[in-house]
Structures are given as structure tokens and as C-alpha cells.
């Protein structure tokens, strides 16, 4: 049912510093930035930087998670299977595209996501986050 790696979200302490690190030093392509986050890409990788409220983002997982792609037609069956097996959830979806946020047996934060960076950016252009600007 899962079809591949979808995106990586990292909780960061200083958005400007992290944005500069990933874009200028590592060569990620800036896609969008807003008050509390940024989207960048590197080949097929979609990276989201999410400003953390924690003292140090690395100490508290915060919003750091690993997301896997799933086809829309498989989403309901997949989430039902995980629910039937009492897999715990860690967050409710509030963004574009269906997402199911769940924990593995060791507590790693995972996500099954329908959508792509392109679909997320298209949605954000219709309803941008606070302070959002795009790099076209």
C-alpha cells in the first residue's frame, strides 16, 4: 500500500538559520517560506522545516517525522488496518491531502500521506500560511 518516501519534516529552533543551512550550504531548492516553516526540495526529496517551540528541537521530537506516500484508493483500508491493530496516532491532519499520523512500536513518529510537494504548494498558493512567500 505505501508506495515510497514522501517527505521529511524537521523541527528546528531557528528557521532562518536552518533555511540558510539547507538552501545555501547543502543546495536544497527553496520552494516556499512562511512565519513558522519552509518547504525545500532536493531531487525527489521534499523537506519541511517546522519552527519548534521547544528549547532545543533535537531534544524533543516535536514535529519531526518521516512520511510515506500512499495512493488515495489505499488510504482508508490502510488506516483501518492500523486502527484494527491498535496502532497509536500522534496527531490529527490539518493540512492538504489525507494524512494518517501514527507511531511505530518504538515511538517514532510516522505519517502516511496522499499528495506531493506540488499539490501542497498549489493548495498553499490558494490559502497561504501567515507570511508565506514562494520561490518560483
PDB file of C-alpha atoms in Angstrom:
ATOM      1  CA  UNK A   1       0.000   0.000   0.000  1.00  0.00           C
ATOM      2  CA  UNK A   2       2.742   2.505   0.834  1.00  0.00           C
ATOM      3  CA  UNK A   3       4.455   3.500  -2.397  1.00  0.00           C
ATOM      4  CA  UNK A   4       7.617   5.315  -1.260  1.00  0.00           C
ATOM      5  CA  UNK A   5       9.127   8.009   0.874  1.00  0.00           C
ATOM      6  CA  UNK A   6       7.025  11.206   0.743  1.00  0.00           C
ATOM      7  CA  UNK A   7       8.697  13.895   2.840  1.00  0.00           C
ATOM      8  CA  UNK A   8      10.802  14.606   5.888  1.00  0.00           C
ATOM      9  CA  UNK A   9       9.701  17.221   8.434  1.00  0.00           C
ATOM     10  CA  UNK A  10      12.321  18.525  10.839  1.00  0.00           C
ATOM     11  CA  UNK A  11      11.556  20.553  13.969  1.00  0.00           C
ATOM     12  CA  UNK A  12      14.032  23.463  14.026  1.00  0.00           C
ATOM     13  CA  UNK A  13      14.944  26.108  16.614  1.00  0.00           C
ATOM     14  CA  UNK A  14      15.894  28.949  14.248  1.00  0.00           C
ATOM     15  CA  UNK A  15      14.048  28.916  10.938  1.00  0.00           C
ATOM     16  CA  UNK A  16      16.331  31.444   9.212  1.00  0.00           C
ATOM     17  CA  UNK A  17      19.480  29.583  10.246  1.00  0.00           C
ATOM     18  CA  UNK A  18      18.087  26.214   9.148  1.00  0.00           C
ATOM     19  CA  UNK A  19      16.713  27.624   5.890  1.00  0.00           C
ATOM     20  CA  UNK A  20      20.148  29.085   5.091  1.00  0.00           C
ATOM     21  CA  UNK A  21      21.892  25.828   6.041  1.00  0.00           C
ATOM     22  CA  UNK A  22      19.725  23.613   3.837  1.00  0.00           C
ATOM     23  CA  UNK A  23      19.412  26.017   0.900  1.00  0.00           C
ATOM     24  CA  UNK A  24      22.771  27.801   0.749  1.00  0.00           C
ATOM     25  CA  UNK A  25      25.130  25.214   2.214  1.00  0.00           C
ATOM     26  CA  UNK A  26      23.508  21.941   1.170  1.00  0.00           C
ATOM     27  CA  UNK A  27      21.956  23.138  -2.093  1.00  0.00           C
ATOM     28  CA  UNK A  28      18.280  22.408  -1.417  1.00  0.00           C
ATOM     29  CA  UNK A  29      15.938  24.362  -3.703  1.00  0.00           C
ATOM     30  CA  UNK A  30      13.723  26.834  -1.788  1.00  0.00           C
ATOM     31  CA  UNK A  31      10.046  26.306  -2.629  1.00  0.00           C
ATOM     32  CA  UNK A  32       8.243  28.417  -0.002  1.00  0.00           C
ATOM     33  CA  UNK A  33       8.821  30.004   3.390  1.00  0.00           C
ATOM     34  CA  UNK A  34       6.407  31.416   5.980  1.00  0.00           C
ATOM     35  CA  UNK A  35       6.484  32.601   9.577  1.00  0.00           C
ATOM     36  CA  UNK A  36       6.810  29.150  11.127  1.00  0.00           C
ATOM     37  CA  UNK A  37       8.157  26.927   8.374  1.00  0.00           C
ATOM     38  CA  UNK A  38       9.616  26.332   4.940  1.00  0.00           C
ATOM     39  CA  UNK A  39       9.404  23.852   2.077  1.00  0.00           C
ATOM     40  CA  UNK A  40      12.548  22.916   0.164  1.00  0.00           C
ATOM     41  CA  UNK A  41      13.356  20.205  -2.352  1.00  0.00           C
ATOM     42  CA  UNK A  42      16.366  18.206  -3.422  1.00  0.00           C
ATOM     43  CA  UNK A  43      15.675  15.973  -6.384  1.00  0.00           C
ATOM     44  CA  UNK A  44      12.592  13.999  -5.361  1.00  0.00           C
ATOM     45  CA  UNK A  45      13.041  14.771  -1.645  1.00  0.00           C
ATOM     46  CA  UNK A  46      10.517  17.148  -0.075  1.00  0.00           C
ATOM     47  CA  UNK A  47      11.868  18.730   3.119  1.00  0.00           C
ATOM     48  CA  UNK A  48       9.709  20.693   5.545  1.00  0.00           C
ATOM     49  CA  UNK A  49      11.325  22.824   8.241  1.00  0.00           C
ATOM     50  CA  UNK A  50       8.922  23.463  11.119  1.00  0.00           C
ATOM     51  CA  UNK A  51       9.710  26.003  13.834  1.00  0.00           C
ATOM     52  CA  UNK A  52       9.743  24.266  17.222  1.00  0.00           C
ATOM     53  CA  UNK A  53       8.561  25.791  20.484  1.00  0.00           C
ATOM     54  CA  UNK A  54      10.967  23.536  22.373  1.00  0.00           C
ATOM     55  CA  UNK A  55      14.232  24.807  23.841  1.00  0.00           C
ATOM     56  CA  UNK A  56      16.191  22.507  21.544  1.00  0.00           C
ATOM     57  CA  UNK A  57      14.413  20.800  18.676  1.00  0.00           C
ATOM     58  CA  UNK A  58      16.723  17.782  18.817  1.00  0.00           C
ATOM     59  CA  UNK A  59      15.829  17.060  22.476  1.00  0.00           C
ATOM     60  CA  UNK A  60      12.103  16.940  21.823  1.00  0.00           C
ATOM     61  CA  UNK A  61      10.992  15.239  18.633  1.00  0.00           C
ATOM     62  CA  UNK A  62       8.332  17.908  18.269  1.00  0.00           C
ATOM     63  CA  UNK A  63       7.016  17.749  14.760  1.00  0.00           C
ATOM     64  CA  UNK A  64       9.960  15.779  13.324  1.00  0.00           C
ATOM     65  CA  UNK A  65       8.575  12.801  11.447  1.00  0.00           C
ATOM     66  CA  UNK A  66       9.026  10.543   8.433  1.00  0.00           C
ATOM     67  CA  UNK A  67       6.258  10.465   5.824  1.00  0.00           C
ATOM     68  CA  UNK A  68       5.496   7.784   3.281  1.00  0.00           C
ATOM     69  CA  UNK A  69       3.420   8.133   0.136  1.00  0.00           C
ATOM     70  CA  UNK A  70       0.166   6.265  -0.225  1.00  0.00           C
ATOM     71  CA  UNK A  71      -2.380   6.230  -3.035  1.00  0.00           C
ATOM     72  CA  UNK A  72      -5.781   7.759  -2.291  1.00  0.00           C
ATOM     73  CA  UNK A  73      -7.534   4.486  -3.140  1.00  0.00           C
ATOM     74  CA  UNK A  74      -5.499   2.631  -0.474  1.00  0.00           C
ATOM     75  CA  UNK A  75      -5.748   5.240   2.289  1.00  0.00           C
ATOM     76  CA  UNK A  76      -8.944   4.099   4.062  1.00  0.00           C
ATOM     77  CA  UNK A  77      -8.004   0.415   4.046  1.00  0.00           C
ATOM     78  CA  UNK A  78      -4.503   1.226   5.330  1.00  0.00           C
ATOM     79  CA  UNK A  79      -5.695   3.434   8.182  1.00  0.00           C
ATOM     80  CA  UNK A  80      -8.366   0.909   9.130  1.00  0.00           C
ATOM     81  CA  UNK A  81      -5.781  -1.891   9.253  1.00  0.00           C
ATOM     82  CA  UNK A  82      -3.548   0.152  11.565  1.00  0.00           C
ATOM     83  CA  UNK A  83      -6.519   1.124  13.751  1.00  0.00           C
ATOM     84  CA  UNK A  84      -7.669  -2.509  13.923  1.00  0.00           C
ATOM     85  CA  UNK A  85      -4.193  -3.397  15.195  1.00  0.00           C
ATOM     86  CA  UNK A  86      -4.315  -0.674  17.854  1.00  0.00           C
ATOM     87  CA  UNK A  87      -1.519   1.398  16.321  1.00  0.00           C
ATOM     88  CA  UNK A  88      -1.394   4.680  18.221  1.00  0.00           C
ATOM     89  CA  UNK A  89      -1.814   8.032  16.495  1.00  0.00           C
ATOM     90  CA  UNK A  90       0.165  11.149  17.456  1.00  0.00           C
ATOM     91  CA  UNK A  91      -1.518  13.982  15.522  1.00  0.00           C
ATOM     92  CA  UNK A  92      -4.652  14.852  13.597  1.00  0.00           C
ATOM     93  CA  UNK A  93      -4.364  16.005   9.985  1.00  0.00           C
ATOM     94  CA  UNK A  94      -4.848  19.731   9.387  1.00  0.00           C
ATOM     95  CA  UNK A  95      -3.181  20.188   6.003  1.00  0.00           C
ATOM     96  CA  UNK A  96      -3.790  19.483   2.322  1.00  0.00           C
ATOM     97  CA  UNK A  97      -4.218  15.849   1.351  1.00  0.00           C
ATOM     98  CA  UNK A  98      -5.243  12.936   3.529  1.00  0.00           C
ATOM     99  CA  UNK A  99      -2.661  12.057   6.172  1.00  0.00           C
ATOM    100  CA  UNK A 100      -2.564   9.487   8.943  1.00  0.00           C
ATOM    101  CA  UNK A 101      -0.041  10.220  11.703  1.00  0.00           C
ATOM    102  CA  UNK A 102       0.964   7.132  13.682  1.00  0.00           C
ATOM    103  CA  UNK A 103       3.697   5.739  15.940  1.00  0.00           C
ATOM    104  CA  UNK A 104       5.835   2.689  15.330  1.00  0.00           C
ATOM    105  CA  UNK A 105       6.440   0.272  18.256  1.00  0.00           C
ATOM    106  CA  UNK A 106       9.420   2.358  19.430  1.00  0.00           C
ATOM    107  CA  UNK A 107       7.524   5.645  19.312  1.00  0.00           C
ATOM    108  CA  UNK A 108       8.974   7.011  16.057  1.00  0.00           C
ATOM    109  CA  UNK A 109       6.552   9.493  14.508  1.00  0.00           C
ATOM    110  CA  UNK A 110       5.402   8.357  11.053  1.00  0.00           C
ATOM    111  CA  UNK A 111       2.889   9.594   8.504  1.00  0.00           C
ATOM    112  CA  UNK A 112       1.107   8.071   5.526  1.00  0.00           C
ATOM    113  CA  UNK A 113       0.351  10.969   3.141  1.00  0.00           C
ATOM    114  CA  UNK A 114      -1.709  11.305  -0.013  1.00  0.00           C
ATOM    115  CA  UNK A 115      -0.231  14.140  -2.043  1.00  0.00           C
ATOM    116  CA  UNK A 116       3.064  15.657  -3.045  1.00  0.00           C
ATOM    117  CA  UNK A 117       5.078  18.823  -2.690  1.00  0.00           C
ATOM    118  CA  UNK A 118       3.439  20.075  -5.894  1.00  0.00           C
ATOM    119  CA  UNK A 119      -0.092  19.515  -4.542  1.00  0.00           C
ATOM    120  CA  UNK A 120       0.861  21.107  -1.190  1.00  0.00           C
ATOM    121  CA  UNK A 121       2.311  24.207  -2.904  1.00  0.00           C
ATOM    122  CA  UNK A 122      -0.754  24.529  -5.149  1.00  0.00           C
ATOM    123  CA  UNK A 123      -3.017  24.443  -2.074  1.00  0.00           C
ATOM    124  CA  UNK A 124      -0.807  26.955  -0.253  1.00  0.00           C
ATOM    125  CA  UNK A 125      -0.976  29.341  -3.205  1.00  0.00           C
ATOM    126  CA  UNK A 126      -4.764  29.287  -2.772  1.00  0.00           C
ATOM    127  CA  UNK A 127      -4.605  29.585   1.044  1.00  0.00           C
ATOM    128  CA  UNK A 128      -1.097  30.689   2.104  1.00  0.00           C
ATOM    129  CA  UNK A 129       0.223  30.313   5.642  1.00  0.00           C
ATOM    130  CA  UNK A 130       0.927  33.539   7.576  1.00  0.00           C
ATOM    131  CA  UNK A 131       3.833  35.406   5.981  1.00  0.00           C
ATOM    132  CA  UNK A 132       4.233  32.843   3.181  1.00  0.00           C
ATOM    133  CA  UNK A 133       6.196  33.666   0.041  1.00  0.00           C
ATOM    134  CA  UNK A 134       7.068  31.400  -2.856  1.00  0.00           C
ATOM    135  CA  UNK A 135      10.264  30.871  -4.837  1.00  0.00           C
ATOM    136  CA  UNK A 136       9.229  30.254  -8.452  1.00  0.00           C
TER     137      UNK A 136
END
